[in-house]
Coordinates of C-alpha atoms in Angstrom, one line a residue:
Chain A
X514 CA 132.8 87.2 82.7
X515 CA 129.3 85.4 81.7
X516 CA 130.8 83.4 79.0
X517 CA 127.4 82.6 77.6
X518 CA 126.5 86.3 77.4
X519 CA 130.1 87.0 75.9
X520 CA 129.7 84.5 73.3
X521 CA 126.5 85.9 72.1
X522 CA 128.2 89.3 71.7
X523 CA 130.7 87.6 70.1
X524 CA 128.4 85.7 67.5
X525 CA 126.4 88.9 66.8
X526 CA 129.3 90.8 65.6
X527 CA 130.7 87.7 63.4
X528 CA 127.1 87.6 61.7
X529 CA 126.8 91.4 61.2
X530 CA 130.6 91.5 60.4
X531 CA 130.4 95.3 61.8
X532 CA 130.5 96.5 65.2
X533 CA 128.0 99.4 64.9
X534 CA 125.2 97.0 63.4
X535 CA 125.9 94.5 65.7
X536 CA 125.4 97.0 68.7
X537 CA 122.3 98.3 67.3
X538 CA 121.0 94.6 67.0
X539 CA 121.9 94.0 70.6
X540 CA 120.5 97.5 71.9
X541 CA 124.3 98.5 73.2
X542 CA 126.3 101.3 72.6
X543 CA 129.0 100.4 70.2
X544 CA 131.9 101.3 72.8
X545 CA 130.5 99.2 75.4
X546 CA 130.1 96.3 73.0
X547 CA 133.6 96.9 71.7
X548 CA 134.8 96.6 75.2
X549 CA 133.2 93.2 75.8
X550 CA 134.6 91.5 72.7
X551 CA 138.0 92.9 73.7
X552 CA 137.4 91.3 77.2
X553 CA 136.6 88.0 75.4
X554 CA 139.9 88.3 73.4
X555 CA 141.9 88.4 76.5
X556 CA 140.0 85.8 78.2
X557 CA 141.0 83.6 75.1
X558 CA 144.2 84.8 74.6
X559 CA 143.4 85.1 70.8
X560 CA 142.4 87.9 68.7
X561 CA 139.0 87.2 67.2
X562 CA 138.3 90.0 64.7
X563 CA 140.4 91.7 62.2
X564 CA 139.0 95.4 62.6
X565 CA 139.2 97.7 59.5
X566 CA 137.1 100.5 57.9
X567 CA 134.8 98.2 56.1
X568 CA 133.8 96.2 59.4
X569 CA 134.9 93.5 61.4
X570 CA 136.5 90.4 59.7
X571 CA 136.5 87.0 61.8
X572 CA 140.2 85.8 62.1
X573 CA 140.8 82.2 61.4
X574 CA 141.1 81.7 65.5
X575 CA 137.7 83.5 65.3
X576 CA 136.2 81.2 62.6
X577 CA 137.1 78.2 65.1
X578 CA 135.8 80.0 68.3
X579 CA 132.6 80.6 66.3
X580 CA 132.3 77.1 65.5
X581 CA 132.4 76.1 68.7
X582 CA 130.4 78.9 70.2
X583 CA 127.4 77.9 68.0
X584 CA 126.5 74.4 69.4
X585 CA 127.1 75.7 72.9
X586 CA 124.6 78.7 72.4
X587 CA 122.0 76.2 70.8
X588 CA 122.4 74.1 73.9
X589 CA 121.9 76.9 75.8
X590 CA 118.6 78.0 74.1
X591 CA 117.3 74.6 74.7
X592 CA 118.1 74.7 78.4
X593 CA 116.5 77.9 78.8
X594 CA 113.3 76.7 77.2
X595 CA 113.2 73.5 79.4
X596 CA 113.7 75.7 82.2
X597 CA 111.0 77.9 81.1
X598 CA 108.6 74.8 81.0
X599 CA 109.4 73.3 84.3
X600 CA 108.6 76.9 85.7
X601 CA 105.3 76.4 83.9
X602 CA 104.8 73.0 85.0
X603 CA 104.7 71.4 81.6
X604 CA 108.0 69.6 81.9
X605 CA 109.8 67.7 84.7
X606 CA 109.4 64.4 86.2
X607 CA 105.9 63.7 87.1
X608 CA 105.3 60.8 89.2
X609 CA 102.4 58.9 88.1
X610 CA 100.9 55.5 88.6
X611 CA 98.1 53.4 86.7
X612 CA 96.2 50.3 88.0
X613 CA 97.1 46.7 87.0
X614 CA 95.2 45.8 83.7
X615 CA 94.5 48.9 82.6
X616 CA 95.2 47.3 79.5
X617 CA 98.5 47.6 77.2
X618 CA 96.6 49.8 74.6
X619 CA 95.0 52.3 77.0
X620 CA 98.6 52.5 78.7
X621 CA 100.2 53.1 75.2
X622 CA 97.9 55.9 74.2
X623 CA 98.2 57.3 77.6
X624 CA 102.0 57.6 77.4
X625 CA 101.8 59.1 73.6
X626 CA 99.1 61.6 74.7
X627 CA 101.3 62.7 77.5
X628 CA 104.2 63.0 75.5
X629 CA 102.4 64.8 72.8
X630 CA 101.5 67.4 75.2
X631 CA 104.3 67.8 77.2
X632 CA 107.2 67.3 75.1
X633 CA 109.9 67.7 77.8
X634 CA 108.1 66.2 80.3
X635 CA 109.6 63.3 82.0
X636 CA 106.8 60.7 83.0
X637 CA 108.0 58.3 85.8
X638 CA 105.0 56.0 85.3
X639 CA 104.3 52.9 87.7
X640 CA 101.7 50.0 87.9
X641 CA 100.3 50.1 91.4
X642 CA 96.8 48.7 92.8
X643 CA 94.5 51.4 93.5
X644 CA 94.7 51.1 97.5
X645 CA 98.8 51.5 97.1
X646 CA 98.1 54.5 95.1
X647 CA 95.9 56.2 97.6
X648 CA 98.4 55.4 100.4
X649 CA 101.1 57.0 98.1
X650 CA 99.0 60.1 96.9
X651 CA 98.3 60.7 100.6
X652 CA 101.8 60.3 101.7
X653 CA 103.3 62.9 98.8
X654 CA 105.4 60.0 97.1
X655 CA 103.0 60.0 94.1
X656 CA 101.9 63.3 92.1
X657 CA 98.8 61.6 90.0
X658 CA 97.2 58.3 89.7
X659 CA 94.6 56.4 87.7
X660 CA 92.6 54.6 90.3
X661 CA 89.5 52.7 90.4
X662 CA 86.1 53.2 92.2
X663 CA 84.2 52.4 94.5
X664 CA 87.3 54.0 96.2
X665 CA 87.0 55.0 100.0
X666 CA 89.5 57.3 99.8
X667 CA 88.7 60.6 101.7
X668 CA 91.1 63.6 101.1
X669 CA 91.6 63.0 97.3
X670 CA 90.4 64.8 94.4
X671 CA 89.0 63.0 91.5
X672 CA 88.4 63.7 87.8
X673 CA 85.9 62.5 85.8
X674 CA 84.5 58.7 85.8
X675 CA 85.7 56.6 82.8
X676 CA 83.8 52.9 82.5
X677 CA 86.1 50.2 81.4
X678 CA 84.2 47.4 80.1
X679 CA 85.4 43.9 81.1
X680 CA 85.2 40.5 79.2
X681 CA 86.5 37.2 80.2
X682 CA 89.7 35.6 79.8
X683 CA 89.2 31.5 78.5
X684 CA 91.5 29.1 77.5
X685 CA 91.8 29.3 73.9
X686 CA 90.4 25.8 73.7
X687 CA 87.2 26.5 75.8
X688 CA 84.3 26.1 73.7
X689 CA 82.8 29.5 74.9
X690 CA 85.7 31.0 72.9
X691 CA 84.1 30.1 69.5
X692 CA 81.5 33.0 70.1
X693 CA 82.0 36.3 69.4
X694 CA 80.4 37.6 72.8
X695 CA 79.9 35.6 76.1
X696 CA 76.6 35.7 78.2
X697 CA 77.6 35.9 81.7
X698 CA 75.2 33.4 82.5
X699 CA 77.1 30.9 80.6
X700 CA 80.1 31.2 83.1
X701 CA 77.8 29.4 85.5
X702 CA 79.5 26.7 87.3
X703 CA 83.1 28.1 86.6
X704 CA 85.8 29.4 89.4
X705 CA 86.6 33.2 89.0
X706 CA 90.0 34.2 89.6
X707 CA 90.3 38.0 90.8
X708 CA 92.7 40.1 92.6
X709 CA 92.5 39.5 96.4
X710 CA 89.6 41.2 98.0
X711 CA 92.0 42.8 100.4
X712 CA 93.6 44.9 97.7
X713 CA 90.2 46.8 96.9
X714 CA 87.4 45.2 99.0
X715 CA 84.6 47.3 97.9
X716 CA 85.4 47.0 94.2
X717 CA 85.7 43.1 94.5
X718 CA 82.2 43.1 96.2
X719 CA 80.6 45.5 93.5
X720 CA 81.9 43.0 90.8
X721 CA 80.8 39.9 92.6
X722 CA 77.3 41.6 93.0
X723 CA 77.1 42.6 89.4
X724 CA 78.1 39.4 88.4
X725 CA 75.4 37.7 90.5
X726 CA 72.9 40.4 89.0
X727 CA 73.7 39.2 85.5
X728 CA 73.3 35.5 86.5
X729 CA 76.9 34.2 87.6
X730 CA 77.9 33.3 90.9
X731 CA 80.8 32.0 90.8
X732 CA 81.5 28.3 92.4
X733 CA 84.5 29.7 94.1
X734 CA 86.6 32.7 94.0
X735 CA 90.2 32.5 93.9
X736 CA 92.5 35.6 94.7
X737 CA 95.0 35.7 92.3
X738 CA 97.5 38.7 91.8
X739 CA 98.9 39.6 88.2
X740 CA 97.7 39.1 84.5
X741 CA 100.8 36.5 83.9
X742 CA 99.8 34.2 86.8
X743 CA 96.2 34.4 85.9
X744 CA 96.8 33.3 82.5
X745 CA 99.0 30.4 83.4
X746 CA 96.4 29.4 85.9
X747 CA 93.5 29.4 83.2
X748 CA 95.6 27.7 81.0
X749 CA 95.9 24.7 83.3
X750 CA 92.4 24.4 83.0
X751 CA 89.7 23.5 85.7
X752 CA 87.3 26.1 84.7
X753 CA 89.2 28.9 86.1
X754 CA 88.1 32.3 84.2
X755 CA 89.0 35.9 84.8
X756 CA 86.9 39.2 84.5
X757 CA 89.4 41.6 83.4
X758 CA 89.5 44.4 80.3
X759 CA 90.9 43.6 77.0
X760 CA 94.7 42.5 77.4
X761 CA 97.5 42.1 75.2
X762 CA 96.5 38.8 73.3
X763 CA 98.9 36.1 74.3
X764 CA 99.0 32.5 73.4
X765 CA 97.1 30.1 75.5
X766 CA 94.1 32.6 76.5
X767 CA 91.5 34.1 74.7
X768 CA 89.8 37.3 75.8
X769 CA 85.9 37.9 74.7
X770 CA 83.7 40.8 75.4
X771 CA 80.4 40.2 77.5
X772 CA 77.0 40.5 75.7
X773 CA 75.6 43.6 76.5
X774 CA 78.5 44.9 78.6
X775 CA 77.0 44.2 82.0
X776 CA 80.3 44.8 84.0
X777 CA 82.3 47.8 84.1
X778 CA 85.3 49.4 86.2
X779 CA 85.0 52.8 87.0
X780 CA 88.2 54.5 86.8
X781 CA 89.3 58.3 87.2
X782 CA 92.4 60.4 87.7
X783 CA 93.3 61.0 91.3
X784 CA 95.3 63.5 93.0
X785 CA 96.1 65.5 96.3
X786 CA 93.8 68.7 96.5
X787 CA 95.9 71.7 95.7
X788 CA 98.6 69.8 94.4
X789 CA 97.1 69.8 90.8
X790 CA 99.8 71.7 89.3
X791 CA 100.1 72.2 85.4
X792 CA 101.8 68.7 84.9
X793 CA 99.1 66.8 86.8
X794 CA 96.3 68.9 84.9
X795 CA 98.2 68.0 81.5
X796 CA 98.2 64.0 82.6
X797 CA 94.4 64.3 83.9
X798 CA 93.5 65.8 80.4
X799 CA 95.6 63.3 78.5
X800 CA 94.5 60.3 80.6
X801 CA 90.8 61.2 79.9
X802 CA 91.6 61.7 76.5
X803 CA 93.5 58.8 75.7
X804 CA 91.5 56.1 77.7
X805 CA 88.2 57.1 76.1
X806 CA 89.4 57.8 72.8
X807 CA 91.9 54.8 72.5
X808 CA 91.3 52.9 75.7
X809 CA 87.9 51.8 75.1
X810 CA 86.4 53.5 77.9
X811 CA 83.3 55.5 77.8
X812 CA 81.9 58.2 79.8
X813 CA 78.6 57.0 80.9
X814 CA 76.6 54.0 81.2
X815 CA 72.6 54.0 80.9
X816 CA 71.1 55.2 84.2
X817 CA 69.9 52.2 86.0
X818 CA 66.2 51.9 87.3
X819 CA 66.2 51.9 91.4
X820 CA 63.3 50.8 93.2
X821 CA 62.4 52.5 96.5
X822 CA 63.1 50.2 99.3
X823 CA 61.8 50.8 102.9
X824 CA 65.4 50.4 104.2
X825 CA 66.7 53.6 102.3
X826 CA 64.7 55.5 104.6
X827 CA 64.2 58.3 102.1
X828 CA 61.6 58.1 99.0
X829 CA 64.1 60.1 96.5
Chain B
X1428 CA 72.1 22.7 79.0
X1429 CA 68.5 20.9 79.0
X1430 CA 65.7 22.0 80.7
X1431 CA 66.0 18.8 83.3
X1432 CA 69.7 18.9 83.7
X1433 CA 69.7 22.3 85.1
X1434 CA 67.0 22.3 87.6
X1435 CA 68.5 19.2 89.1
X1436 CA 71.8 21.0 89.6
X1437 CA 70.1 24.1 91.2
X1438 CA 68.5 22.0 93.4
X1439 CA 71.6 20.1 94.4
X1440 CA 73.3 23.6 95.3
X1441 CA 69.9 24.5 97.2
X1442 CA 70.4 21.5 99.2
X1443 CA 74.1 22.1 99.8
X1444 CA 73.4 25.7 100.6
X1445 CA 70.8 24.8 103.2
X1446 CA 73.1 22.3 104.9
X1447 CA 76.1 24.9 105.2
X1448 CA 73.8 27.3 106.8
X1449 CA 72.9 24.5 109.3
X1450 CA 69.3 24.3 108.1
X1451 CA 66.8 22.0 106.4
X1452 CA 64.7 23.8 103.8
X1453 CA 61.8 23.7 101.2
X1454 CA 61.8 25.5 98.0
X1455 CA 59.9 26.5 95.3
X1456 CA 60.4 28.5 92.2
X1457 CA 58.4 29.6 89.3
X1458 CA 59.1 31.5 86.3
X1459 CA 55.5 33.4 86.7
X1460 CA 55.3 33.8 82.6
X1461 CA 56.9 30.6 81.2
X1462 CA 55.7 28.1 84.0
X1463 CA 59.0 26.7 84.4
X1464 CA 60.0 25.9 88.0
X1465 CA 62.9 24.8 90.5
X1466 CA 61.7 22.7 93.3
X1467 CA 63.2 21.3 96.6
X1468 CA 60.5 19.2 98.4
X1469 CA 58.4 22.1 97.6
X1470 CA 54.8 20.6 97.6
X1471 CA 55.2 19.1 101.2
X1472 CA 53.2 20.7 103.7
X1473 CA 54.6 23.8 105.7
X1474 CA 53.1 25.8 108.8
X1475 CA 52.7 29.4 107.3
X1476 CA 52.3 31.3 110.3
X1477 CA 53.0 34.9 109.3
X1478 CA 52.8 34.0 105.7
X1479 CA 48.9 33.4 105.8
X1480 CA 48.9 36.9 105.9
X1481 CA 49.1 36.9 102.0
X1482 CA 46.0 34.8 101.5
X1483 CA 44.4 37.2 103.8
X1484 CA 45.3 40.1 101.8
X1485 CA 44.5 38.4 98.5
X1486 CA 41.1 37.8 99.8
X1487 CA 40.4 41.2 101.0
X1488 CA 41.2 42.4 97.6
X1489 CA 39.5 39.8 95.7
X1490 CA 36.5 40.7 97.9
X1491 CA 36.6 44.5 97.0
X1492 CA 37.1 43.5 93.4
X1493 CA 33.8 41.9 94.0
X1494 CA 32.1 44.8 95.7
X1495 CA 31.6 42.7 99.0
X1496 CA 33.9 44.9 101.0
X1497 CA 35.0 48.6 101.1
X1498 CA 38.8 48.6 101.5
X1499 CA 38.7 52.5 102.6
X1500 CA 36.3 52.0 105.5
X1501 CA 37.9 53.1 108.6
X1502 CA 37.8 50.8 111.7
X1503 CA 38.1 52.0 115.4
X1504 CA 40.8 49.8 117.1
X1505 CA 40.8 50.3 120.8
X1506 CA 43.7 49.1 122.6
X1507 CA 41.8 46.4 124.3
X1508 CA 42.0 43.0 123.0
X1509 CA 44.6 43.5 120.3
X1510 CA 46.4 40.6 119.5
X1511 CA 50.1 40.6 121.0
X1512 CA 53.2 41.3 118.6
X1513 CA 56.3 43.0 118.6
X1514 CA 55.6 45.7 116.0
X1515 CA 52.7 47.9 114.4
X1516 CA 49.3 48.4 116.6
X1517 CA 50.4 45.6 118.9
X1518 CA 53.4 47.9 120.4
X1519 CA 51.2 51.2 120.1
X1520 CA 49.5 52.6 123.4
X1521 CA 46.5 54.3 121.9
X1522 CA 43.3 54.0 120.2
X1523 CA 43.6 54.3 116.2
X1524 CA 41.3 54.7 113.4
X1525 CA 42.6 53.3 110.2
X1526 CA 41.1 52.0 106.7
X1527 CA 41.1 48.3 105.7
X1528 CA 43.9 49.2 103.4
X1529 CA 45.9 50.8 105.8
X1530 CA 45.6 47.7 108.1
X1531 CA 46.9 45.8 105.2
X1532 CA 49.8 48.0 104.5
X1533 CA 50.9 47.6 108.4
X1534 CA 50.4 43.8 108.0
X1535 CA 53.1 43.8 105.3
X1536 CA 55.3 46.4 106.1
X1537 CA 56.0 45.1 109.8
X1538 CA 54.0 42.1 110.0
X1539 CA 51.7 43.7 112.5
X1540 CA 49.7 40.9 114.3
X1541 CA 47.4 43.0 115.7
X1542 CA 46.4 44.6 112.3
X1543 CA 46.4 41.2 110.8
X1544 CA 43.7 39.8 113.2
X1545 CA 41.2 42.9 112.6
X1546 CA 41.3 42.2 109.1
X1547 CA 41.0 38.2 109.6
X1548 CA 37.6 39.3 111.5
X1549 CA 36.5 41.6 109.1
X1550 CA 37.3 39.0 106.0
X1551 CA 36.7 35.6 107.9
X1552 CA 38.8 32.4 107.8
X1553 CA 35.9 30.6 105.5
X1554 CA 36.1 33.6 102.9
X1555 CA 40.0 33.2 102.8
X1556 CA 39.8 29.3 102.9
X1557 CA 36.8 29.3 100.1
X1558 CA 38.8 31.9 98.0
X1559 CA 42.2 29.8 98.1
X1560 CA 40.0 27.0 96.7
X1561 CA 38.7 29.1 94.1
X1562 CA 42.3 30.1 93.0
X1563 CA 43.1 26.4 92.9
X1564 CA 45.1 26.2 96.4
X1565 CA 43.2 23.6 98.3
X1566 CA 46.4 22.8 100.6
X1567 CA 46.4 26.7 101.7
X1568 CA 44.0 26.4 104.6
X1569 CA 43.5 28.8 107.7
X1570 CA 42.2 27.3 110.9
X1571 CA 42.8 29.9 113.3
X1572 CA 44.2 33.6 113.8
X1573 CA 47.5 35.0 114.7
X1574 CA 46.2 35.4 118.7
X1575 CA 45.7 31.6 118.1
X1576 CA 49.1 30.6 117.2
X1577 CA 50.3 33.1 119.7
X1578 CA 48.4 31.0 122.5
X1579 CA 50.0 28.1 120.9
X1580 CA 53.1 29.3 121.1
X1581 CA 52.7 30.5 124.8
X1582 CA 51.6 26.9 125.7
X1583 CA 54.3 25.0 123.6
X1584 CA 56.8 27.4 125.4
X1585 CA 55.3 26.0 128.8
X1586 CA 56.9 22.3 127.8
X1587 CA 59.5 20.9 130.0
X1588 CA 62.3 22.0 127.7
X1589 CA 61.2 24.8 125.5
X1590 CA 64.5 24.5 123.1
X1591 CA 63.0 21.1 122.1
X1592 CA 60.8 22.6 119.4
X1593 CA 59.6 19.1 117.9
X1594 CA 56.7 18.8 119.5
X1595 CA 55.4 22.2 119.1
X1596 CA 51.9 22.7 117.9
X1597 CA 52.4 25.9 116.0
X1598 CA 55.0 24.1 113.8
X1599 CA 52.7 21.0 113.2
X1600 CA 51.1 22.0 109.6
X1601 CA 48.2 19.5 110.6
X1602 CA 47.4 21.9 113.6
X1603 CA 47.7 25.3 112.3
X1604 CA 47.3 27.1 109.4
X1605 CA 48.9 25.9 106.5
X1606 CA 50.2 25.8 102.7
X1607 CA 53.1 24.4 100.6
X1608 CA 56.0 26.5 99.0
X1609 CA 54.3 25.4 95.7
X1610 CA 51.0 27.0 96.2
X1611 CA 52.4 29.9 97.9
X1612 CA 54.3 30.7 94.5
X1613 CA 51.1 30.0 93.0
X1614 CA 49.2 32.4 94.7
X1615 CA 52.2 35.3 94.6
X1616 CA 51.9 34.5 90.6
X1617 CA 47.9 34.7 90.6
X1618 CA 48.5 38.5 92.2
X1619 CA 50.9 39.4 89.6
X1620 CA 49.0 38.0 86.8
X1621 CA 45.8 39.9 87.8
X1622 CA 44.0 36.7 88.4
X1623 CA 43.3 37.5 92.2
X1624 CA 42.0 41.1 91.0
X1625 CA 42.8 43.4 88.1
X1626 CA 43.3 47.1 87.4
X1627 CA 43.6 49.4 90.2
X1628 CA 43.2 46.9 92.9
X1629 CA 45.6 44.2 91.4
X1630 CA 48.2 47.5 91.5
X1631 CA 47.3 48.3 95.1
X1632 CA 47.7 44.8 96.3
X1633 CA 51.1 44.6 94.3
X1634 CA 52.5 47.6 95.7
X1635 CA 51.2 46.9 99.0
X1636 CA 53.2 43.7 98.9
X1637 CA 56.3 45.6 97.9
X1638 CA 56.2 47.6 101.2
X1639 CA 57.9 45.0 103.7
X1640 CA 60.5 46.8 105.7
X1641 CA 63.0 44.0 106.1
X1642 CA 65.5 42.7 103.7
X1643 CA 67.7 40.0 105.6
X1644 CA 66.1 37.1 103.9
X1645 CA 64.8 36.6 100.4
X1646 CA 66.0 40.4 99.2
X1647 CA 69.6 39.6 100.5
X1648 CA 69.9 37.3 97.7
X1649 CA 69.0 40.2 95.1
X1650 CA 71.3 43.0 96.4
X1651 CA 70.5 44.9 93.0
X1652 CA 68.9 48.4 92.9
X1653 CA 67.1 47.8 89.8
X1654 CA 65.6 44.4 91.1
X1655 CA 62.6 44.4 93.0
X1656 CA 61.4 41.9 95.6
X1657 CA 58.0 41.9 96.9
X1658 CA 57.7 39.4 99.8
X1659 CA 56.4 38.4 103.4
X1660 CA 58.3 36.5 106.0
X1661 CA 57.1 34.1 108.5
X1662 CA 58.9 33.3 111.8
X1663 CA 58.2 30.7 114.5
X1664 CA 60.9 28.9 116.9
X1665 CA 63.5 27.4 114.4
X1666 CA 61.2 28.2 111.3
X1667 CA 62.1 31.0 109.1
X1668 CA 60.6 31.5 105.7
X1669 CA 59.6 33.9 103.2
X1670 CA 57.4 34.1 99.8
X1671 CA 58.2 36.9 97.3
X1672 CA 58.1 38.1 94.1
X1673 CA 61.5 39.2 92.3
X1674 CA 61.4 41.2 89.2
X1675 CA 64.4 42.1 87.0
X1676 CA 64.2 45.3 84.6
X1677 CA 64.2 43.1 81.3
X1678 CA 60.6 41.7 82.4
X1679 CA 61.8 38.3 84.2
X1680 CA 59.3 37.9 86.9
X1681 CA 59.8 34.9 89.5
X1682 CA 57.5 33.8 92.7
X1683 CA 59.9 32.1 95.0
X1684 CA 59.0 30.5 98.5
X1685 CA 61.4 29.3 101.0
X1686 CA 60.9 27.5 104.1
X1687 CA 63.7 26.6 106.7
X1688 CA 64.0 25.0 109.7
X1689 CA 67.4 25.5 112.2
X1690 CA 69.0 22.9 113.9
X1691 CA 69.1 25.7 116.6
X1692 CA 66.9 27.1 118.5
X1693 CA 68.4 30.6 118.9
X1694 CA 66.3 33.5 118.0
X1695 CA 69.1 35.2 115.9
X1696 CA 70.7 33.4 113.3
X1697 CA 71.9 35.4 110.2
X1698 CA 73.0 32.6 108.4
X1699 CA 69.7 31.0 108.4
X1700 CA 68.2 34.1 107.2
X1701 CA 70.5 34.8 104.6
X1702 CA 70.4 31.4 103.1
X1703 CA 66.7 32.0 101.9
X1704 CA 68.3 34.5 99.7
X1705 CA 70.9 32.6 98.6
X1706 CA 68.8 29.5 97.7
X1707 CA 66.1 31.8 96.2
X1708 CA 69.1 33.5 93.9
X1709 CA 70.3 30.0 92.8
X1710 CA 66.7 28.9 91.9
X1711 CA 66.1 32.3 90.1
X1712 CA 69.2 32.0 88.4
X1713 CA 68.7 28.6 87.0
X1714 CA 65.2 29.8 85.6
X1715 CA 66.6 32.9 84.0
X1716 CA 69.3 30.5 82.3
X1717 CA 66.4 28.4 80.6

């Protein structure tokens, strides 16, 4: 016996208090409905309705059964709806990753936006550097990620590029902390803490080149992983700074934007081509919108003048 | 930071970079618009070798501006009696016909010795030396052509130990074409300030000086797509040099000349090439911070 189906018939008769009206509502023949209710009564071993000329009235046992059946049927309805959305890709566990130092506000905005757009969707979100994300996306152990560019990953699909401005993390008592924004040139002579080059060689080099372009060549570059350890080293003094997106405030260090936003990290959503089901698409759109509106990222930077050089071999 | 402290700190870093690359060096950097400088032995005489092609071309354009010479005049260049070299006309096998300004283009693009000597014979040593004197560059003196430097080097190479370059005539500023890093920056600055020649000719000369093919020396210190480096190299045994103008999109423009002498006599020394860019950028960064 399909218990849930029979409970639905039972509930309809109880609500209509009449076999004929309930049969019309359920689009069943009345004798067929009567048989099904009798079958349920046999199953439970109790009489559920007092049947008379005026209709069908719940017995005391029937009232108790109805009280238990209603939450059961509601739960079944919710289950049905979740299954439906799973089939549509709006729900289910999506394995996703964000890079380190995306910023607390950005991650919070991403989570909120994703939940709004995918109410039943479960998100298994991890922090992973871009290199590991690329490896996991290709291996299929990650469905979607937010990666930094330049990223030499072949065989991945990318969403639109967003630019995340970097600022400088200083000791709170640093003289430069008194300024609302810091000119990169003022960092001359400092040491720079950066994630180890091996985690993202192209990004590492591009960041240092952009620093040099704007007048900051660090004395030494220290490979440091993780925001907490970075903060600890900066608080220890000795002229060490880090160039990162705005982090959540914490005592001992202070973050200041760079004058003129000379440094940005380019970021986009990445997935395996052909594996962009509805959940991945919802995540990609949620990430783009959340990072842009609440993560401090922007979609474009002013186009850079480029001088033709003979080594480029084509005059474009 | 005061105006004195900064160049001193930059000079110390420049010297350290030279040492780290296994070279000794001389450098002069000049902010073309403010006159601020960074210098490491920048007023000492240096053998100019291929860098004297810049005084040659500046004179060619100044003579053209004075109406004494037509830079579009074409010259037949047979294969015979071409100055030996490793690029450009020197390695070509057939006769060509080129205008003076196209020869100048080859001289900058690939440091063409054969093309340079065609121009030296057209313009004349005396005219080039007189022009440099007029521009206030008395230490910038040419005494012979590229072919003569080639002959000096061949004679030097015949020495008992050709890896011992100490006695090489071509490396002795008293016996070959010479200038100072400071005067070379002043010459580049004069070209960029339209003081050598103005208008269309000035723009053409600057464009031509932007056409050097290689980027392993001074330009390597400025790997920025929006920064223009217009330079000319010079190379002799153990000597590597380049002088250039570096232009930033914010309008900053800096003339820099770097001369290095390597401890090693090797022909290929990437670190010795790259340190020219490294030190040039230390100097330019210091000038941009002022």
